[in-house]
């Protein structure tokens, strides 16, 4: 009996197993934290930054080029924005064929634009679309005399979009240090082997002693712990590149549709009643400041004492006169701006942009 007890004693093995399971989750947790932080940075600091910048570029196009003669420009800007996202996804997946992006109608490239992209590097093709957007909006801004400070906004957004593409490429090309990943993998594998060996011996002892509860507990421990650790390692490998088509990858199609819906909602072609001139909007609220001031003066007059009636009447007349003069001056300025050549489109070499829409160039 005594020799049998000494032979079946696994106290030292259980101590080693407890020691390994005490720091293995800590080391593996730090590794997973690094992987998930990279995954979240790809989503927020890279992909979302790119999508937001493209939406802002189209918003600029809608605000400064809202008229019917700008319809072709808006369609091409939307096409280039959406196609740049598709090209970026193809670059991440290593797909060089882009002939499927050519469509006869809808959002897509024209067959004449395809050779210019095929000659570029796969990773550089999305930036080529940004350059096309830049040139189109620049020429259109010159033709319609858009103020330079206003165009600086779209310049910044194009830079943000390019930086988002560059961030994605940087993360995908820069993997974690190989020795660090190998060390984590060796640690997890060693722990799994130790858990399996210790569990097998413990189950054999429990069966010999007729301890059914111990058998079930050790069997669950042997199955759950190694599978859990190995599964976490597999997940860390999957999230390294979330631009594929696996279930854990980013739902690119959903993000693409969301950006497209935002652009459609902003596009005045979808809303015939879209106000194209600021003067029309201001004309609808031109009388509101006077009405508000009159109601405010009436309320103040009712709350004053009789001795303050003359003073209140004098202040009311002076305030109303000041508001009327201000409104008259503001309306005069709007009329001068709308009739000036500063806001009128100028003929240039880019007149074909508006002629494509079937509208004469002023």
PDB file of N, CA, C and O in Angstrom, residues 112-164:
ATOM      1  N   UNK A 112     -12.735  53.970 -70.181  1.00  0.00           N
ATOM      2  CA  UNK A 112     -11.584  54.783 -70.551  1.00  0.00           C
ATOM      3  C   UNK A 112     -10.694  55.107 -69.355  1.00  0.00           C
ATOM      4  O   UNK A 112      -9.533  55.506 -69.532  1.00  0.00           O
ATOM      5  N   UNK A 113     -11.206  54.948 -68.147  1.00  0.00           N
ATOM      6  CA  UNK A 113     -10.423  55.242 -66.941  1.00  0.00           C
ATOM      7  C   UNK A 113      -9.639  54.038 -66.449  1.00  0.00           C
ATOM      8  O   UNK A 113      -8.777  54.169 -65.578  1.00  0.00           O
ATOM      9  N   UNK A 114      -9.952  52.868 -66.980  1.00  0.00           N
ATOM     10  CA  UNK A 114      -9.324  51.644 -66.495  1.00  0.00           C
ATOM     11  C   UNK A 114      -7.828  51.572 -66.790  1.00  0.00           C
ATOM     12  O   UNK A 114      -7.047  51.203 -65.898  1.00  0.00           O
ATOM     13  N   UNK A 115      -7.353  51.915 -67.993  1.00  0.00           N
ATOM     14  CA  UNK A 115      -5.897  51.807 -68.249  1.00  0.00           C
ATOM     15  C   UNK A 115      -5.053  52.648 -67.304  1.00  0.00           C
ATOM     16  O   UNK A 115      -3.954  52.236 -66.914  1.00  0.00           O
ATOM     17  N   UNK A 116      -5.551  53.828 -66.937  1.00  0.00           N
ATOM     18  CA  UNK A 116      -4.776  54.668 -66.032  1.00  0.00           C
ATOM     19  C   UNK A 116      -4.591  54.046 -64.663  1.00  0.00           C
ATOM     20  O   UNK A 116      -3.589  54.319 -63.981  1.00  0.00           O
ATOM     21  N   UNK A 117      -5.529  53.203 -64.232  1.00  0.00           N
ATOM     22  CA  UNK A 117      -5.401  52.539 -62.941  1.00  0.00           C
ATOM     23  C   UNK A 117      -4.599  51.247 -63.035  1.00  0.00           C
ATOM     24  O   UNK A 117      -3.882  50.885 -62.099  1.00  0.00           O
ATOM     25  N   UNK A 118      -4.734  50.533 -64.137  1.00  0.00           N
ATOM     26  CA  UNK A 118      -4.030  49.250 -64.267  1.00  0.00           C
ATOM     27  C   UNK A 118      -2.522  49.426 -64.323  1.00  0.00           C
ATOM     28  O   UNK A 118      -1.783  48.518 -63.946  1.00  0.00           O
ATOM     29  N   UNK A 119      -2.060  50.561 -64.795  1.00  0.00           N
ATOM     30  CA  UNK A 119      -0.610  50.787 -64.839  1.00  0.00           C
ATOM     31  C   UNK A 119      -0.025  51.102 -63.464  1.00  0.00           C
ATOM     32  O   UNK A 119       1.185  51.012 -63.285  1.00  0.00           O
ATOM     33  N   UNK A 120      -0.866  51.487 -62.501  1.00  0.00           N
ATOM     34  CA  UNK A 120      -0.393  51.831 -61.162  1.00  0.00           C
ATOM     35  C   UNK A 120      -0.246  50.585 -60.305  1.00  0.00           C
ATOM     36  O   UNK A 120      -0.846  49.536 -60.579  1.00  0.00           O
ATOM     37  N   UNK A 121       0.548  50.690 -59.268  1.00  0.00           N
ATOM     38  CA  UNK A 121       0.714  49.603 -58.318  1.00  0.00           C
ATOM     39  C   UNK A 121      -0.590  49.332 -57.583  1.00  0.00           C
ATOM     40  O   UNK A 121      -1.415  50.229 -57.397  1.00  0.00           O
ATOM     41  N   UNK A 122      -0.790  48.075 -57.196  1.00  0.00           N
ATOM     42  CA  UNK A 122      -2.050  47.697 -56.545  1.00  0.00           C
ATOM     43  C   UNK A 122      -2.295  48.529 -55.296  1.00  0.00           C
ATOM     44  O   UNK A 122      -3.418  48.976 -55.039  1.00  0.00           O
ATOM     45  N   UNK A 123      -1.270  48.765 -54.507  1.00  0.00           N
ATOM     46  CA  UNK A 123      -1.410  49.526 -53.272  1.00  0.00           C
ATOM     47  C   UNK A 123      -1.624  51.013 -53.529  1.00  0.00           C
ATOM     48  O   UNK A 123      -2.142  51.718 -52.661  1.00  0.00           O
ATOM     49  N   UNK A 124      -1.229  51.500 -54.707  1.00  0.00           N
ATOM     50  CA  UNK A 124      -1.322  52.926 -55.006  1.00  0.00           C
ATOM     51  C   UNK A 124      -2.607  53.308 -55.732  1.00  0.00           C
ATOM     52  O   UNK A 124      -2.890  54.501 -55.870  1.00  0.00           O
ATOM     53  N   UNK A 125      -3.372  52.352 -56.185  1.00  0.00           N
ATOM     54  CA  UNK A 125      -4.567  52.661 -56.956  1.00  0.00           C
ATOM     55  C   UNK A 125      -5.603  53.475 -56.184  1.00  0.00           C
ATOM     56  O   UNK A 125      -6.204  54.393 -56.768  1.00  0.00           O
ATOM     57  N   UNK A 126      -5.864  53.198 -54.905  1.00  0.00           N
ATOM     58  CA  UNK A 126      -6.837  54.050 -54.189  1.00  0.00           C
ATOM     59  C   UNK A 126      -6.411  55.512 -54.131  1.00  0.00           C
ATOM     60  O   UNK A 126      -7.260  56.409 -54.232  1.00  0.00           O
ATOM     61  N   UNK A 127      -5.117  55.778 -53.985  1.00  0.00           N
ATOM     62  CA  UNK A 127      -4.644  57.161 -53.939  1.00  0.00           C
ATOM     63  C   UNK A 127      -4.793  57.851 -55.288  1.00  0.00           C
ATOM     64  O   UNK A 127      -4.941  59.078 -55.343  1.00  0.00           O
ATOM     65  N   UNK A 128      -4.758  57.086 -56.391  1.00  0.00           N
ATOM     66  CA  UNK A 128      -4.962  57.679 -57.706  1.00  0.00           C
ATOM     67  C   UNK A 128      -6.355  58.283 -57.805  1.00  0.00           C
ATOM     68  O   UNK A 128      -6.543  59.382 -58.350  1.00  0.00           O
ATOM     69  N   UNK A 129      -7.349  57.585 -57.254  1.00  0.00           N
ATOM     70  CA  UNK A 129      -8.715  58.125 -57.248  1.00  0.00           C
ATOM     71  C   UNK A 129      -8.805  59.408 -56.442  1.00  0.00           C
ATOM     72  O   UNK A 129      -9.517  60.349 -56.812  1.00  0.00           O
ATOM     73  N   UNK A 130      -8.064  59.483 -55.345  1.00  0.00           N
ATOM     74  CA  UNK A 130      -8.058  60.721 -54.561  1.00  0.00           C
ATOM     75  C   UNK A 130      -7.444  61.867 -55.361  1.00  0.00           C
ATOM     76  O   UNK A 130      -7.901  63.015 -55.260  1.00  0.00           O
ATOM     77  N   UNK A 131      -6.427  61.576 -56.153  1.00  0.00           N
ATOM     78  CA  UNK A 131      -5.829  62.618 -57.002  1.00  0.00           C
ATOM     79  C   UNK A 131      -6.825  63.103 -58.047  1.00  0.00           C
ATOM     80  O   UNK A 131      -6.899  64.304 -58.340  1.00  0.00           O
ATOM     81  N   UNK A 132      -7.614  62.184 -58.595  1.00  0.00           N
ATOM     82  CA  UNK A 132      -8.642  62.596 -59.554  1.00  0.00           C
ATOM     83  C   UNK A 132      -9.691  63.487 -58.892  1.00  0.00           C
ATOM     84  O   UNK A 132     -10.126  64.490 -59.465  1.00  0.00           O
ATOM     85  N   UNK A 133     -10.096  63.114 -57.688  1.00  0.00           N
ATOM     86  CA  UNK A 133     -11.057  63.948 -56.954  1.00  0.00           C
ATOM     87  C   UNK A 133     -10.477  65.335 -56.701  1.00  0.00           C
ATOM     88  O   UNK A 133     -11.151  66.364 -56.865  1.00  0.00           O
ATOM     89  N   UNK A 134      -9.221  65.355 -56.297  1.00  0.00           N
ATOM     90  CA  UNK A 134      -8.539  66.620 -56.000  1.00  0.00           C
ATOM     91  C   UNK A 134      -8.547  67.533 -57.233  1.00  0.00           C
ATOM     92  O   UNK A 134      -8.882  68.727 -57.162  1.00  0.00           O
ATOM     93  N   UNK A 135      -8.184  66.985 -58.378  1.00  0.00           N
ATOM     94  CA  UNK A 135      -8.085  67.795 -59.593  1.00  0.00           C
ATOM     95  C   UNK A 135      -9.467  68.273 -60.047  1.00  0.00           C
ATOM     96  O   UNK A 135      -9.623  69.428 -60.463  1.00  0.00           O
ATOM     97  N   UNK A 136     -10.458  67.412 -59.981  1.00  0.00           N
ATOM     98  CA  UNK A 136     -11.805  67.816 -60.397  1.00  0.00           C
ATOM     99  C   UNK A 136     -12.326  68.963 -59.537  1.00  0.00           C
ATOM    100  O   UNK A 136     -12.832  69.972 -60.057  1.00  0.00           O
ATOM    101  N   UNK A 137     -12.230  68.803 -58.220  1.00  0.00           N
ATOM    102  CA  UNK A 137     -12.750  69.846 -57.333  1.00  0.00           C
ATOM    103  C   UNK A 137     -11.925  71.119 -57.429  1.00  0.00           C
ATOM    104  O   UNK A 137     -12.465  72.230 -57.296  1.00  0.00           O
ATOM    105  N   UNK A 138     -10.642  70.981 -57.663  1.00  0.00           N
ATOM    106  CA  UNK A 138      -9.806  72.170 -57.807  1.00  0.00           C
ATOM    107  C   UNK A 138     -10.215  72.973 -59.049  1.00  0.00           C
ATOM    108  O   UNK A 138     -10.390  74.200 -58.993  1.00  0.00           O
ATOM    109  N   UNK A 139     -10.360  72.296 -60.159  1.00  0.00           N
ATOM    110  CA  UNK A 139     -10.736  72.984 -61.383  1.00  0.00           C
ATOM    111  C   UNK A 139     -12.153  73.560 -61.290  1.00  0.00           C
ATOM    112  O   UNK A 139     -12.423  74.665 -61.767  1.00  0.00           O
ATOM    113  N   UNK A 140     -13.047  72.801 -60.673  1.00  0.00           N
ATOM    114  CA  UNK A 140     -14.406  73.303 -60.513  1.00  0.00           C
ATOM    115  C   UNK A 140     -14.445  74.510 -59.582  1.00  0.00           C
ATOM    116  O   UNK A 140     -15.216  75.453 -59.792  1.00  0.00           O
ATOM    117  N   UNK A 141     -13.611  74.517 -58.545  1.00  0.00           N
ATOM    118  CA  UNK A 141     -13.565  75.646 -57.619  1.00  0.00           C
ATOM    119  C   UNK A 141     -13.029  76.896 -58.307  1.00  0.00           C
ATOM    120  O   UNK A 141     -13.512  78.006 -58.065  1.00  0.00           O
ATOM    121  N   UNK A 142     -12.041  76.728 -59.174  1.00  0.00           N
ATOM    122  CA  UNK A 142     -11.515  77.872 -59.920  1.00  0.00           C
ATOM    123  C   UNK A 142     -12.569  78.418 -60.867  1.00  0.00           C
ATOM    124  O   UNK A 142     -12.756  79.635 -60.991  1.00  0.00           O
ATOM    125  N   UNK A 143     -13.280  77.530 -61.533  1.00  0.00           N
ATOM    126  CA  UNK A 143     -14.284  77.973 -62.498  1.00  0.00           C
ATOM    127  C   UNK A 143     -15.441  78.695 -61.819  1.00  0.00           C
ATOM    128  O   UNK A 143     -15.933  79.701 -62.339  1.00  0.00           O
ATOM    129  N   UNK A 144     -15.876  78.206 -60.666  1.00  0.00           N
ATOM    130  CA  UNK A 144     -16.996  78.825 -59.957  1.00  0.00           C
ATOM    131  C   UNK A 144     -16.535  79.812 -58.898  1.00  0.00           C
ATOM    132  O   UNK A 144     -17.352  80.272 -58.088  1.00  0.00           O
ATOM    133  N   UNK A 145     -15.263  80.141 -58.869  1.00  0.00           N
ATOM    134  CA  UNK A 145     -14.722  81.140 -57.952  1.00  0.00           C
ATOM    135  C   UNK A 145     -15.035  80.821 -56.500  1.00  0.00           C
ATOM    136  O   UNK A 145     -15.452  81.678 -55.725  1.00  0.00           O
ATOM    137  N   UNK A 146     -14.824  79.571 -56.104  1.00  0.00           N
ATOM    138  CA  UNK A 146     -14.966  79.194 -54.697  1.00  0.00           C
ATOM    139  C   UNK A 146     -13.798  79.785 -53.916  1.00  0.00           C
ATOM    140  O   UNK A 146     -12.643  79.665 -54.338  1.00  0.00           O
ATOM    141  N   UNK A 147     -14.056  80.456 -52.796  1.00  0.00           N
ATOM    142  CA  UNK A 147     -12.957  81.065 -52.034  1.00  0.00           C
ATOM    143  C   UNK A 147     -11.903  80.038 -51.638  1.00  0.00           C
ATOM    144  O   UNK A 147     -12.220  78.902 -51.284  1.00  0.00           O
ATOM    145  N   UNK A 148     -10.661  80.458 -51.699  1.00  0.00           N
ATOM    146  CA  UNK A 148      -9.553  79.553 -51.374  1.00  0.00           C
ATOM    147  C   UNK A 148      -9.640  78.991 -49.958  1.00  0.00           C
ATOM    148  O   UNK A 148      -9.365  77.803 -49.754  1.00  0.00           O
ATOM    149  N   UNK A 149      -9.997  79.791 -48.934  1.00  0.00           N
ATOM    150  CA  UNK A 149     -10.116  79.192 -47.594  1.00  0.00           C
ATOM    151  C   UNK A 149     -11.145  78.076 -47.527  1.00  0.00           C
ATOM    152  O   UNK A 149     -10.971  77.120 -46.759  1.00  0.00           O
ATOM    153  N   UNK A 150     -12.206  78.191 -48.322  1.00  0.00           N
ATOM    154  CA  UNK A 150     -13.211  77.127 -48.328  1.00  0.00           C
ATOM    155  C   UNK A 150     -12.645  75.861 -48.962  1.00  0.00           C
ATOM    156  O   UNK A 150     -12.929  74.743 -48.505  1.00  0.00           O
ATOM    157  N   UNK A 151     -11.850  76.009 -50.007  1.00  0.00           N
ATOM    158  CA  UNK A 151     -11.272  74.836 -50.655  1.00  0.00           C
ATOM    159  C   UNK A 151     -10.223  74.168 -49.773  1.00  0.00           C
ATOM    160  O   UNK A 151      -9.938  72.979 -49.944  1.00  0.00           O
ATOM    161  N   UNK A 152      -9.647  74.895 -48.831  1.00  0.00           N
ATOM    162  CA  UNK A 152      -8.686  74.284 -47.917  1.00  0.00           C
ATOM    163  C   UNK A 152      -9.316  73.162 -47.105  1.00  0.00           C
ATOM    164  O   UNK A 152      -8.631  72.225 -46.675  1.00  0.00           O
ATOM    165  N   UNK A 153     -10.618  73.244 -46.880  1.00  0.00           N
ATOM    166  CA  UNK A 153     -11.315  72.202 -46.123  1.00  0.00           C
ATOM    167  C   UNK A 153     -11.262  70.878 -46.873  1.00  0.00           C
ATOM    168  O   UNK A 153     -10.956  69.826 -46.300  1.00  0.00           O
ATOM    169  N   UNK A 154     -11.569  70.917 -48.162  1.00  0.00           N
ATOM    170  CA  UNK A 154     -11.555  69.675 -48.936  1.00  0.00           C
ATOM    171  C   UNK A 154     -10.128  69.166 -49.099  1.00  0.00           C
ATOM    172  O   UNK A 154      -9.892  67.951 -49.158  1.00  0.00           O
ATOM    173  N   UNK A 155      -9.139  70.066 -49.157  1.00  0.00           N
ATOM    174  CA  UNK A 155      -7.749  69.620 -49.190  1.00  0.00           C
ATOM    175  C   UNK A 155      -7.404  68.816 -47.941  1.00  0.00           C
ATOM    176  O   UNK A 155      -6.763  67.757 -48.024  1.00  0.00           O
ATOM    177  N   UNK A 156      -7.830  69.315 -46.794  1.00  0.00           N
ATOM    178  CA  UNK A 156      -7.550  68.604 -45.540  1.00  0.00           C
ATOM    179  C   UNK A 156      -8.239  67.241 -45.517  1.00  0.00           C
ATOM    180  O   UNK A 156      -7.647  66.251 -45.077  1.00  0.00           O
ATOM    181  N   UNK A 157      -9.478  67.159 -46.013  1.00  0.00           N
ATOM    182  CA  UNK A 157     -10.192  65.888 -46.003  1.00  0.00           C
ATOM    183  C   UNK A 157      -9.556  64.883 -46.957  1.00  0.00           C
ATOM    184  O   UNK A 157      -9.498  63.681 -46.649  1.00  0.00           O
ATOM    185  N   UNK A 158      -9.078  65.334 -48.094  1.00  0.00           N
ATOM    186  CA  UNK A 158      -8.382  64.431 -49.014  1.00  0.00           C
ATOM    187  C   UNK A 158      -7.096  63.906 -48.366  1.00  0.00           C
ATOM    188  O   UNK A 158      -6.744  62.728 -48.502  1.00  0.00           O
ATOM    189  N   UNK A 159      -6.401  64.767 -47.649  1.00  0.00           N
ATOM    190  CA  UNK A 159      -5.205  64.323 -46.930  1.00  0.00           C
ATOM    191  C   UNK A 159      -5.557  63.310 -45.852  1.00  0.00           C
ATOM    192  O   UNK A 159      -4.823  62.331 -45.640  1.00  0.00           O
ATOM    193  N   UNK A 160      -6.676  63.537 -45.143  1.00  0.00           N
ATOM    194  CA  UNK A 160      -7.113  62.583 -44.121  1.00  0.00           C
ATOM    195  C   UNK A 160      -7.429  61.222 -44.753  1.00  0.00           C
ATOM    196  O   UNK A 160      -7.105  60.172 -44.176  1.00  0.00           O
ATOM    197  N   UNK A 161      -8.077  61.237 -45.910  1.00  0.00           N
ATOM    198  CA  UNK A 161      -8.399  59.981 -46.589  1.00  0.00           C
ATOM    199  C   UNK A 161      -7.123  59.241 -46.995  1.00  0.00           C
ATOM    200  O   UNK A 161      -7.017  58.015 -46.824  1.00  0.00           O
ATOM    201  N   UNK A 162      -6.150  59.970 -47.523  1.00  0.00           N
ATOM    202  CA  UNK A 162      -4.899  59.327 -47.920  1.00  0.00           C
ATOM    203  C   UNK A 162      -4.160  58.780 -46.708  1.00  0.00           C
ATOM    204  O   UNK A 162      -3.576  57.691 -46.752  1.00  0.00           O
ATOM    205  N   UNK A 163      -4.187  59.523 -45.600  1.00  0.00           N
ATOM    206  CA  UNK A 163      -3.540  59.043 -44.385  1.00  0.00           C
ATOM    207  C   UNK A 163      -4.235  57.802 -43.838  1.00  0.00           C
ATOM    208  O   UNK A 163      -3.589  56.900 -43.288  1.00  0.00           O
ATOM    209  N   UNK A 164      -5.566  57.743 -43.973  1.00  0.00           N
ATOM    210  CA  UNK A 164      -6.268  56.538 -43.551  1.00  0.00           C
ATOM    211  C   UNK A 164      -5.849  55.325 -44.367  1.00  0.00           C
ATOM    212  O   UNK A 164      -5.631  54.238 -43.817  1.00  0.00           O
TER     213      UNK A 164
END
